[in-house]
Amino acid sequence: MTMQTLRDVAKAVKSANAGASWLTLDIVMRDADSYQQLVDAEVITPKLVSQLFQVGVEDVQFFECPQILTLKLTLPRQGSGGAEETDFDGVQYFVPLLNVAVPQGNSSQASNGSPINDESIGSLQQWLHVARPVKGWNSVVTPDAVRHFAQGIGDDNPMWWDEAYARTGPPGRHTAPPTFLYSCSNGSGGPDNSSRMHPAESWLPGSQSVWLSDRWEFFRPTYVGESVFAAEELVDVSERESSRYGRMVTVVDRTMYRGADGDIIAQCDKTMLRRRRIPSPPSDIPVRTLEAEDVAAITNHYLSEAVDTRRGRTPRTIRDVSVGDRLPVLLKGPLTITNIVGWMLGWGSPMASTNRMLSNYLHSRPGAAITHPAGLWPDTIEATHWDRDLAAVAGFSQPYDFGAQRISWAAHLLTDWCGDSGFVRELDARLRRPNVLGDVTSFTGVITDVDSSSMIVTCEVTATNQRDEITLTATAKIQLPSGSDA
């Protein structure tokens, strides 16, 4: 192991006033490995800083900011602007740090500081096949909850909005959209953490989650008025290497949704990739700007979409469908912050808490926190979806949509197409790349199999943005009525 000074290994060492009586010091490292080596060396400590700057050790505040590869310290200083002041803005105070000796190991030693290591993976594996009851954002399927969810995905189907309409057609009861169940396992966000046995935020703390896929199986409709009970279970943990991210872990978490009598409503296997966070370089994808003709085209499509895509009361029977049939295009977007907020109002999130409740939530679940690079205040990992700076910290070019949001858009395409008499049995969705602000996404599908004995058709769904990039693929199985009993 060799020794170098902070002057040699840091990208930047700087200081500035933090008000009239405080000073802030920033040590910015060149990359994730050098940052972790500095942290692991434990040479930059409040005690050292107190000695270098002649202040009390109890007055030194120390912050680790891996998202921006920075160690930050604040300490008191004599008020600026005095008669003998030579550094009014405090920009030269950093100089004593430059000659601090820092031990330099090899890159394999630095990798031991990664959030994904033998210890954290072992801790994760202890949760394999352990049932974890979840109190959902919605535990009762109320008419209001269904309407809020439908509004969040832009689905104006009267099956979700009009109880009288729903009762006069199949299945004869007011029901919820298939993926409404997302809101029944997304956490209550209440002050009593013990009511929500959900350790997922503590798995591999400091890592970034990337939603890869969901495989839904629906056994019956979700009825308005019923209670839904959800339980999660980690069913698979696998590891692989990446030249960019190092060790990465893929986890499969299964959620089972049951009614009050214990019958299974649906099951969802969610696959997530966990990797270390590497800040993203500035985006070379500008937020899309729309010309007047673009706005007119989107508006006209939306005006005719319900007529063109929604089957409604008219049954679509197994006899009406052939292999090769294409589903009409369902449009979603442009993606805006309002669009994301609308989704969250229906889906719900325990992480969209505020003030004391948010602070206590992040204190009890540090793995759910991310530090804002501009002001060092803590926020939740979900804030990367609407905050541009935090999206970059997490390794994304811009704010982006939620995986469950996009999968629910795919389900909307299917329920519009199959009509009131059809039932989505399976939806196996793969998330290919995120939709970012300004993106307009077109969903379509093609029938690849028709099984007249089971009354099941298979449909391949594709979502494409305005750059002709595929953002989702899915395989769906839909049960249709026979032509004889329709």
CSV table of C-alpha atoms in Angstrom, one decimal, residues 110-483:
chain,number,residue,atom,x,y,z
A,110,ALA,CA,-12.1,-0.5,-3.1
A,111,SER,CA,-14.7,-2.9,-4.4
A,112,ASN,CA,-15.1,-4.1,-0.8
A,113,GLY,CA,-16.9,-0.8,-0.1
A,114,SER,CA,-19.5,-1.5,-2.8
A,115,PRO,CA,-23.1,-1.8,-1.6
A,116,ILE,CA,-23.2,-5.2,-3.2
A,117,ASN,CA,-20.8,-7.5,-1.4
A,118,ASP,CA,-20.7,-10.9,0.2
A,119,GLU,CA,-22.1,-9.6,3.4
A,120,SER,CA,-25.0,-7.6,1.9
A,121,ILE,CA,-25.9,-10.5,-0.5
A,122,GLY,CA,-25.9,-12.9,2.5
A,123,SER,CA,-28.2,-10.7,4.4
A,124,LEU,CA,-30.5,-10.5,1.4
A,125,GLN,CA,-30.6,-14.3,1.0
A,126,GLN,CA,-31.8,-14.7,4.5
A,127,TRP,CA,-35.2,-13.4,3.3
A,128,LEU,CA,-35.6,-16.2,0.6
A,129,HIS,CA,-39.0,-17.9,1.0
A,130,VAL,CA,-40.0,-15.8,4.0
A,131,ALA,CA,-43.6,-14.5,3.7
A,132,ARG,CA,-43.8,-10.8,4.3
A,133,PRO,CA,-47.4,-9.4,4.9
A,134,VAL,CA,-47.9,-6.0,3.2
A,135,LYS,CA,-50.4,-3.4,4.2
A,136,GLY,CA,-51.3,-1.7,0.9
A,137,TRP,CA,-51.9,1.9,0.0
A,138,ASN,CA,-55.4,0.6,-0.7
A,139,SER,CA,-56.6,-2.3,1.5
A,140,VAL,CA,-60.3,-1.9,0.5
A,141,VAL,CA,-61.3,-1.6,-3.2
A,142,THR,CA,-63.5,1.5,-2.9
A,143,PRO,CA,-65.2,3.3,-5.9
A,144,ASP,CA,-63.0,6.3,-5.2
A,145,ALA,CA,-59.8,4.3,-5.1
A,146,VAL,CA,-60.7,2.7,-8.4
A,147,ARG,CA,-61.5,6.0,-10.0
A,148,HIS,CA,-58.2,7.5,-8.8
A,149,PHE,CA,-56.2,4.7,-10.2
A,150,ALA,CA,-58.0,4.8,-13.5
A,151,GLN,CA,-57.4,8.6,-13.7
A,152,GLY,CA,-53.7,8.0,-13.0
A,153,ILE,CA,-53.3,5.8,-16.1
A,154,GLY,CA,-55.7,7.9,-18.2
A,155,ASP,CA,-58.3,5.1,-18.6
A,156,ASP,CA,-61.9,6.4,-19.0
A,157,ASN,CA,-63.5,3.0,-19.4
A,158,PRO,CA,-67.0,3.2,-17.7
A,159,MET,CA,-66.4,-0.2,-16.2
A,160,TRP,CA,-64.2,1.6,-13.7
A,161,TRP,CA,-66.1,4.8,-13.4
A,162,ASP,CA,-69.8,4.0,-13.6
A,163,GLU,CA,-71.1,1.4,-11.1
A,164,ALA,CA,-74.5,1.3,-12.7
A,165,TYR,CA,-72.9,0.6,-16.1
A,166,ALA,CA,-70.7,-2.1,-14.6
A,167,ARG,CA,-73.6,-3.9,-12.9
A,168,THR,CA,-75.7,-4.2,-16.0
A,169,GLY,CA,-73.0,-6.1,-18.0
A,170,PRO,CA,-70.5,-8.9,-17.5
A,171,PRO,CA,-69.3,-9.8,-14.9
A,172,GLY,CA,-72.4,-8.2,-13.3
A,173,ARG,CA,-70.4,-6.4,-10.6
A,174,HIS,CA,-68.3,-3.2,-10.4
A,175,THR,CA,-64.7,-4.2,-10.9
A,176,ALA,CA,-61.2,-2.5,-10.9
A,177,PRO,CA,-58.6,-2.4,-13.7
A,178,PRO,CA,-56.4,-5.5,-13.5
A,179,THR,CA,-53.2,-3.8,-12.2
A,180,PHE,CA,-55.2,-1.8,-9.6
A,181,LEU,CA,-53.7,-4.5,-7.4
A,182,TYR,CA,-50.4,-2.6,-7.5
A,183,SER,CA,-52.0,-0.1,-5.1
A,184,CYS,CA,-52.8,-3.0,-2.7
A,185,SER,CA,-49.2,-3.9,-2.1
A,186,ASN,CA,-47.4,-0.5,-2.3
A,187,GLY,CA,-47.3,0.3,1.4
A,188,SER,CA,-49.4,2.3,3.8
A,189,GLY,CA,-46.8,4.9,4.7
A,190,GLY,CA,-48.3,5.1,8.2
A,191,PRO,CA,-46.3,6.3,11.3
A,192,ASP,CA,-46.3,2.7,12.8
A,193,ASN,CA,-43.5,1.0,10.9
A,194,SER,CA,-44.2,-2.3,12.6
A,195,SER,CA,-47.5,-2.4,10.7
A,196,ARG,CA,-45.6,-2.8,7.4
A,197,MET,CA,-43.1,-5.7,7.5
A,198,HIS,CA,-41.3,-4.7,4.4
A,199,PRO,CA,-37.5,-5.0,4.5
A,200,ALA,CA,-37.0,-4.5,0.7
A,201,GLU,CA,-35.8,-0.9,1.2
A,202,SER,CA,-33.0,-2.3,3.5
A,203,TRP,CA,-31.8,-4.9,1.0
A,204,LEU,CA,-28.4,-3.9,-0.4
A,205,PRO,CA,-28.6,-0.4,1.0
A,206,GLY,CA,-27.0,2.3,-1.2
A,207,SER,CA,-27.6,0.3,-4.4
A,208,GLN,CA,-29.8,1.5,-7.3
A,209,SER,CA,-32.9,-0.6,-8.2
A,210,VAL,CA,-33.9,-1.1,-11.8
A,211,TRP,CA,-37.3,-2.6,-12.6
A,212,LEU,CA,-36.8,-5.3,-15.2
A,213,SER,CA,-40.1,-7.1,-15.5
A,214,ASP,CA,-43.4,-8.2,-13.9
A,215,ARG,CA,-45.3,-11.4,-14.6
A,216,TRP,CA,-48.9,-11.2,-13.6
A,217,GLU,CA,-51.4,-14.1,-13.3
A,218,PHE,CA,-55.0,-13.1,-12.7
A,219,PHE,CA,-57.4,-15.7,-11.4
A,220,ARG,CA,-60.5,-13.6,-11.0
A,221,PRO,CA,-61.6,-9.9,-11.2
A,222,THR,CA,-61.0,-7.5,-8.3
A,223,TYR,CA,-64.4,-6.4,-7.1
A,224,VAL,CA,-65.3,-3.0,-5.7
A,225,GLY,CA,-66.1,-3.3,-2.0
A,226,GLU,CA,-63.9,-6.2,-1.2
A,227,SER,CA,-60.8,-6.2,1.0
A,228,VAL,CA,-57.5,-7.3,-0.5
A,229,PHE,CA,-54.7,-8.9,1.5
A,230,ALA,CA,-51.2,-9.0,0.1
A,231,ALA,CA,-48.1,-10.9,1.1
A,232,GLU,CA,-44.6,-10.8,-0.5
A,233,GLU,CA,-42.0,-13.5,-0.8
A,234,LEU,CA,-38.4,-13.3,-2.1
A,235,VAL,CA,-38.2,-16.4,-4.4
A,236,ASP,CA,-34.9,-16.0,-6.3
A,237,VAL,CA,-31.5,-14.2,-5.9
A,238,SER,CA,-28.9,-14.4,-8.6
A,239,GLU,CA,-25.6,-12.5,-9.3
A,240,ARG,CA,-23.7,-11.4,-12.3
A,241,GLU,CA,-20.8,-9.2,-13.2
A,242,SER,CA,-20.8,-5.9,-15.2
A,243,SER,CA,-17.7,-4.1,-16.5
A,244,ARG,CA,-19.4,-0.8,-15.6
A,245,TYR,CA,-21.2,-1.6,-12.3
A,246,GLY,CA,-19.2,-4.6,-11.0
A,247,ARG,CA,-21.3,-7.1,-9.0
A,248,MET,CA,-25.0,-6.9,-9.7
A,249,VAL,CA,-27.9,-8.8,-8.2
A,250,THR,CA,-31.2,-9.8,-9.7
A,251,VAL,CA,-34.0,-10.5,-7.3
A,252,VAL,CA,-37.5,-12.0,-7.9
A,253,ASP,CA,-40.1,-10.9,-5.4
A,254,ARG,CA,-43.5,-12.6,-5.5
A,255,THR,CA,-46.7,-10.9,-4.3
A,256,MET,CA,-49.8,-12.9,-3.7
A,257,TYR,CA,-53.2,-11.0,-3.5
A,258,ARG,CA,-56.1,-12.7,-1.7
A,259,GLY,CA,-59.7,-11.8,-0.9
A,260,ALA,CA,-61.2,-11.9,2.6
A,261,ASP,CA,-62.0,-15.6,2.3
A,262,GLY,CA,-58.4,-16.4,1.4
A,263,ASP,CA,-59.1,-17.1,-2.3
A,264,ILE,CA,-56.3,-16.0,-4.7
A,265,ILE,CA,-57.1,-12.9,-6.8
A,266,ALA,CA,-53.8,-12.6,-8.6
A,267,GLN,CA,-50.0,-13.3,-8.3
A,268,CYS,CA,-47.2,-11.1,-9.5
A,269,ASP,CA,-43.5,-12.0,-9.9
A,270,LYS,CA,-41.5,-8.8,-10.0
A,271,THR,CA,-37.8,-8.9,-11.2
A,272,MET,CA,-35.5,-6.1,-10.1
A,273,LEU,CA,-31.8,-5.5,-10.8
A,274,ARG,CA,-29.8,-4.0,-8.0
A,275,ARG,CA,-26.5,-2.3,-8.9
A,276,ARG,CA,-24.3,0.4,-7.4
A,277,ARG,CA,-25.1,4.0,-8.2
A,278,ILE,CA,-22.9,5.7,-10.7
A,279,PRO,CA,-23.9,9.3,-11.5
A,280,SER,CA,-24.9,9.8,-15.1
A,281,PRO,CA,-23.1,12.3,-17.4
A,282,PRO,CA,-25.2,15.2,-18.7
A,283,SER,CA,-28.0,14.0,-20.9
A,284,ASP,CA,-27.6,14.2,-24.7
A,285,ILE,CA,-31.3,13.6,-25.1
A,286,PRO,CA,-33.1,16.9,-25.0
A,287,VAL,CA,-36.6,17.1,-23.5
A,288,ARG,CA,-38.9,16.8,-26.5
A,289,THR,CA,-40.4,20.0,-27.7
A,290,LEU,CA,-43.7,19.8,-29.5
A,291,GLU,CA,-44.7,21.8,-32.6
A,292,ALA,CA,-48.3,22.9,-33.1
A,293,GLU,CA,-48.8,20.1,-35.6
A,294,ASP,CA,-47.5,17.5,-33.0
A,295,VAL,CA,-50.0,18.8,-30.4
A,296,ALA,CA,-52.8,18.7,-33.0
A,297,ALA,CA,-51.9,15.1,-33.9
A,298,ILE,CA,-51.9,13.9,-30.3
A,299,THR,CA,-55.1,15.7,-29.5
A,300,ASN,CA,-56.9,14.3,-32.5
A,301,HIS,CA,-55.7,10.8,-31.7
A,302,TYR,CA,-57.0,11.1,-28.1
A,303,LEU,CA,-60.3,12.4,-29.3
A,304,SER,CA,-60.9,9.3,-31.4
A,305,GLU,CA,-59.1,6.7,-29.3
A,306,ALA,CA,-62.0,5.5,-27.1
A,307,VAL,CA,-64.1,4.9,-30.2
A,308,ASP,CA,-61.2,3.2,-32.1
A,309,THR,CA,-59.7,1.1,-29.3
A,310,ARG,CA,-62.4,0.3,-26.7
A,311,ARG,CA,-64.6,-2.6,-27.5
A,312,GLY,CA,-67.0,-1.9,-24.6
A,313,ARG,CA,-70.3,-3.7,-24.4
A,314,THR,CA,-70.0,-5.4,-27.8
A,315,PRO,CA,-68.5,-8.9,-27.0
A,316,ARG,CA,-65.3,-9.8,-28.8
A,317,THR,CA,-65.6,-13.5,-29.1
A,318,ILE,CA,-63.0,-16.2,-29.8
A,319,ARG,CA,-64.6,-16.5,-33.3
A,320,ASP,CA,-63.9,-12.9,-34.0
A,321,VAL,CA,-60.1,-13.2,-33.6
A,322,SER,CA,-57.4,-14.7,-35.9
A,323,VAL,CA,-53.7,-15.0,-35.7
A,324,GLY,CA,-52.1,-11.9,-37.1
A,325,ASP,CA,-54.8,-9.5,-36.0
A,326,ARG,CA,-53.4,-6.2,-34.8
A,327,LEU,CA,-54.7,-4.2,-31.9
A,328,PRO,CA,-55.3,-0.5,-32.5
A,329,VAL,CA,-52.7,2.0,-31.2
A,330,LEU,CA,-53.1,3.2,-27.7
A,331,LEU,CA,-51.2,6.5,-27.0
A,332,LYS,CA,-49.6,7.6,-23.7
A,333,GLY,CA,-47.9,10.9,-23.1
A,334,PRO,CA,-46.2,13.2,-23.5
A,335,LEU,CA,-44.7,12.2,-20.2
A,336,THR,CA,-44.7,15.1,-17.8
A,337,ILE,CA,-44.3,15.7,-14.1
A,338,THR,CA,-48.1,16.0,-13.9
A,339,ASN,CA,-48.4,12.7,-15.6
A,340,ILE,CA,-46.1,11.1,-13.0
A,341,VAL,CA,-47.9,12.8,-10.1
A,342,GLY,CA,-51.3,11.6,-11.5
A,343,TRP,CA,-50.0,8.1,-11.5
A,344,MET,CA,-48.8,8.3,-7.9
A,345,LEU,CA,-52.2,9.7,-6.7
A,346,GLY,CA,-53.8,6.4,-7.8
A,347,TRP,CA,-50.9,4.0,-7.2
A,348,GLY,CA,-49.9,5.5,-3.9
A,349,SER,CA,-46.5,5.5,-2.3
A,350,PRO,CA,-45.2,5.3,1.3
A,351,MET,CA,-42.2,7.3,0.1
A,352,ALA,CA,-44.2,10.3,-0.8
A,353,SER,CA,-44.5,11.4,2.8
A,354,THR,CA,-43.5,14.7,4.2
A,355,ASN,CA,-41.9,16.6,7.1
A,356,ARG,CA,-41.6,14.6,10.4
A,357,MET,CA,-43.1,11.4,8.9
A,358,LEU,CA,-40.7,11.5,6.0
A,359,SER,CA,-37.7,12.2,8.3
A,360,ASN,CA,-38.7,9.3,10.6
A,361,TYR,CA,-39.3,7.0,7.6
A,362,LEU,CA,-35.8,7.7,6.2
A,363,HIS,CA,-34.3,7.4,9.6
A,364,SER,CA,-35.7,3.9,10.1
A,365,ARG,CA,-35.0,2.9,6.4
A,366,PRO,CA,-31.7,4.5,5.4
A,367,GLY,CA,-31.7,2.3,2.3
A,368,ALA,CA,-34.7,4.2,1.0
A,369,ALA,CA,-32.9,7.6,1.1
A,370,ILE,CA,-30.9,9.5,-1.5
A,371,THR,CA,-29.1,12.7,-0.9
A,372,HIS,CA,-29.8,15.7,-3.1
A,373,PRO,CA,-26.5,16.9,-4.6
A,374,ALA,CA,-27.4,20.6,-4.5
A,375,GLY,CA,-28.4,21.0,-0.9
A,376,LEU,CA,-27.5,17.8,0.9
A,377,TRP,CA,-31.1,17.3,2.1
A,378,PRO,CA,-32.3,13.7,2.1
A,379,ASP,CA,-35.1,12.6,-0.2
A,380,THR,CA,-36.6,9.2,-1.1
A,381,ILE,CA,-35.2,7.0,-3.9
A,382,GLU,CA,-38.6,7.5,-5.7
A,383,ALA,CA,-37.8,11.2,-6.1
A,384,THR,CA,-35.4,10.2,-9.0
A,385,HIS,CA,-38.6,9.9,-11.1
A,386,TRP,CA,-39.4,13.6,-10.9
A,387,ASP,CA,-36.2,15.4,-9.8
A,388,ARG,CA,-33.7,15.9,-12.6
A,389,ASP,CA,-30.7,16.2,-10.3
A,390,LEU,CA,-31.6,13.1,-8.4
A,391,ALA,CA,-32.3,11.2,-11.6
A,392,ALA,CA,-28.7,11.9,-12.6
A,393,VAL,CA,-27.4,10.8,-9.2
A,394,ALA,CA,-29.1,7.5,-9.8
A,395,GLY,CA,-27.6,7.1,-13.2
A,396,PHE,CA,-30.5,8.2,-15.4
A,397,SER,CA,-30.4,10.9,-18.0
A,398,GLN,CA,-33.7,12.6,-17.0
A,399,PRO,CA,-36.7,12.0,-14.8
A,400,TYR,CA,-38.5,8.9,-15.9
A,401,ASP,CA,-41.7,6.9,-15.6
A,402,PHE,CA,-42.4,4.1,-13.1
A,403,GLY,CA,-42.3,0.5,-14.2
A,404,ALA,CA,-45.7,-0.3,-12.8
A,405,GLN,CA,-47.1,2.8,-14.6
A,406,ARG,CA,-45.9,1.5,-18.0
A,407,ILE,CA,-47.2,-2.0,-17.3
A,408,SER,CA,-50.6,-0.6,-16.3
A,409,TRP,CA,-50.7,1.3,-19.7
A,410,ALA,CA,-50.1,-2.1,-21.4
A,411,ALA,CA,-53.0,-3.6,-19.4
A,412,HIS,CA,-55.2,-0.6,-20.5
A,413,LEU,CA,-54.5,-1.5,-24.2
A,414,LEU,CA,-55.7,-5.1,-23.5
A,415,THR,CA,-58.9,-4.3,-21.5
A,416,ASP,CA,-59.9,-1.7,-24.2
A,417,TRP,CA,-59.4,-4.4,-26.9
A,418,CYS,CA,-61.1,-7.4,-25.2
A,419,GLY,CA,-64.1,-5.4,-24.0
A,420,ASP,CA,-66.4,-5.9,-21.0
A,421,SER,CA,-66.8,-9.7,-21.7
A,422,GLY,CA,-63.1,-10.4,-21.9
A,423,PHE,CA,-60.7,-11.1,-19.1
A,424,VAL,CA,-56.9,-10.6,-19.0
A,425,ARG,CA,-55.5,-13.9,-17.5
A,426,GLU,CA,-51.8,-13.2,-17.8
A,427,LEU,CA,-49.5,-10.3,-18.5
A,428,ASP,CA,-45.8,-10.9,-18.7
A,429,ALA,CA,-44.2,-7.5,-19.2
A,430,ARG,CA,-40.5,-6.8,-19.8
A,431,LEU,CA,-39.3,-3.2,-19.3
A,432,ARG,CA,-36.7,-2.4,-22.0
A,433,ARG,CA,-35.8,1.2,-21.3
A,434,PRO,CA,-37.5,4.1,-19.3
A,435,ASN,CA,-39.7,6.7,-20.8
A,436,VAL,CA,-38.2,10.1,-20.0
A,437,LEU,CA,-39.8,13.6,-19.8
A,438,GLY,CA,-41.5,14.5,-23.1
A,439,ASP,CA,-41.7,11.0,-24.5
A,440,VAL,CA,-44.9,9.9,-26.3
A,441,THR,CA,-45.4,6.1,-26.2
A,442,SER,CA,-47.5,4.1,-28.7
A,443,PHE,CA,-48.8,0.7,-27.5
A,444,THR,CA,-49.9,-1.9,-30.0
A,445,GLY,CA,-50.2,-5.6,-30.2
A,446,VAL,CA,-50.5,-8.6,-32.5
A,447,ILE,CA,-52.4,-11.9,-31.9
A,448,THR,CA,-50.0,-14.8,-32.1
A,449,ASP,CA,-52.2,-17.7,-31.0
A,450,VAL,CA,-55.9,-18.5,-30.7
A,451,ASP,CA,-56.9,-21.5,-28.6
A,452,SER,CA,-60.6,-22.2,-29.2
A,453,SER,CA,-60.7,-25.0,-26.6
A,454,SER,CA,-59.6,-22.8,-23.7
A,455,MET,CA,-61.0,-19.6,-25.2
A,456,ILE,CA,-57.6,-18.0,-24.7
A,457,VAL,CA,-55.8,-15.8,-27.2
A,458,THR,CA,-52.1,-14.8,-26.9
A,459,CYS,CA,-51.1,-11.3,-27.8
A,460,GLU,CA,-47.6,-9.8,-28.1
A,461,VAL,CA,-47.6,-6.2,-27.0
A,462,THR,CA,-45.0,-3.6,-27.9
A,463,ALA,CA,-44.5,0.0,-26.7
A,464,THR,CA,-42.4,2.4,-28.8
A,465,ASN,CA,-41.4,6.0,-28.2
A,466,GLN,CA,-41.1,8.8,-30.7
A,467,ARG,CA,-37.5,7.9,-31.3
A,468,ASP,CA,-38.6,4.4,-32.4
A,469,GLU,CA,-37.1,2.9,-29.3
A,470,ILE,CA,-38.9,-0.1,-27.8
A,471,THR,CA,-39.6,0.6,-24.1
A,472,LEU,CA,-41.7,-2.4,-23.3
A,473,THR,CA,-42.5,-5.8,-24.6
A,474,ALA,CA,-45.1,-8.1,-23.1
A,475,THR,CA,-46.9,-11.4,-23.7
A,476,ALA,CA,-50.6,-11.5,-22.7
A,477,LYS,CA,-53.2,-14.2,-22.5
A,478,ILE,CA,-56.8,-13.0,-22.7
A,479,GLN,CA,-59.9,-15.1,-22.2
A,480,LEU,CA,-62.7,-14.4,-24.5
A,481,PRO,CA,-66.3,-15.6,-24.7
A,482,SER,CA,-67.3,-18.2,-27.3
A,483,GLY,CA,-69.4,-17.1,-30.2
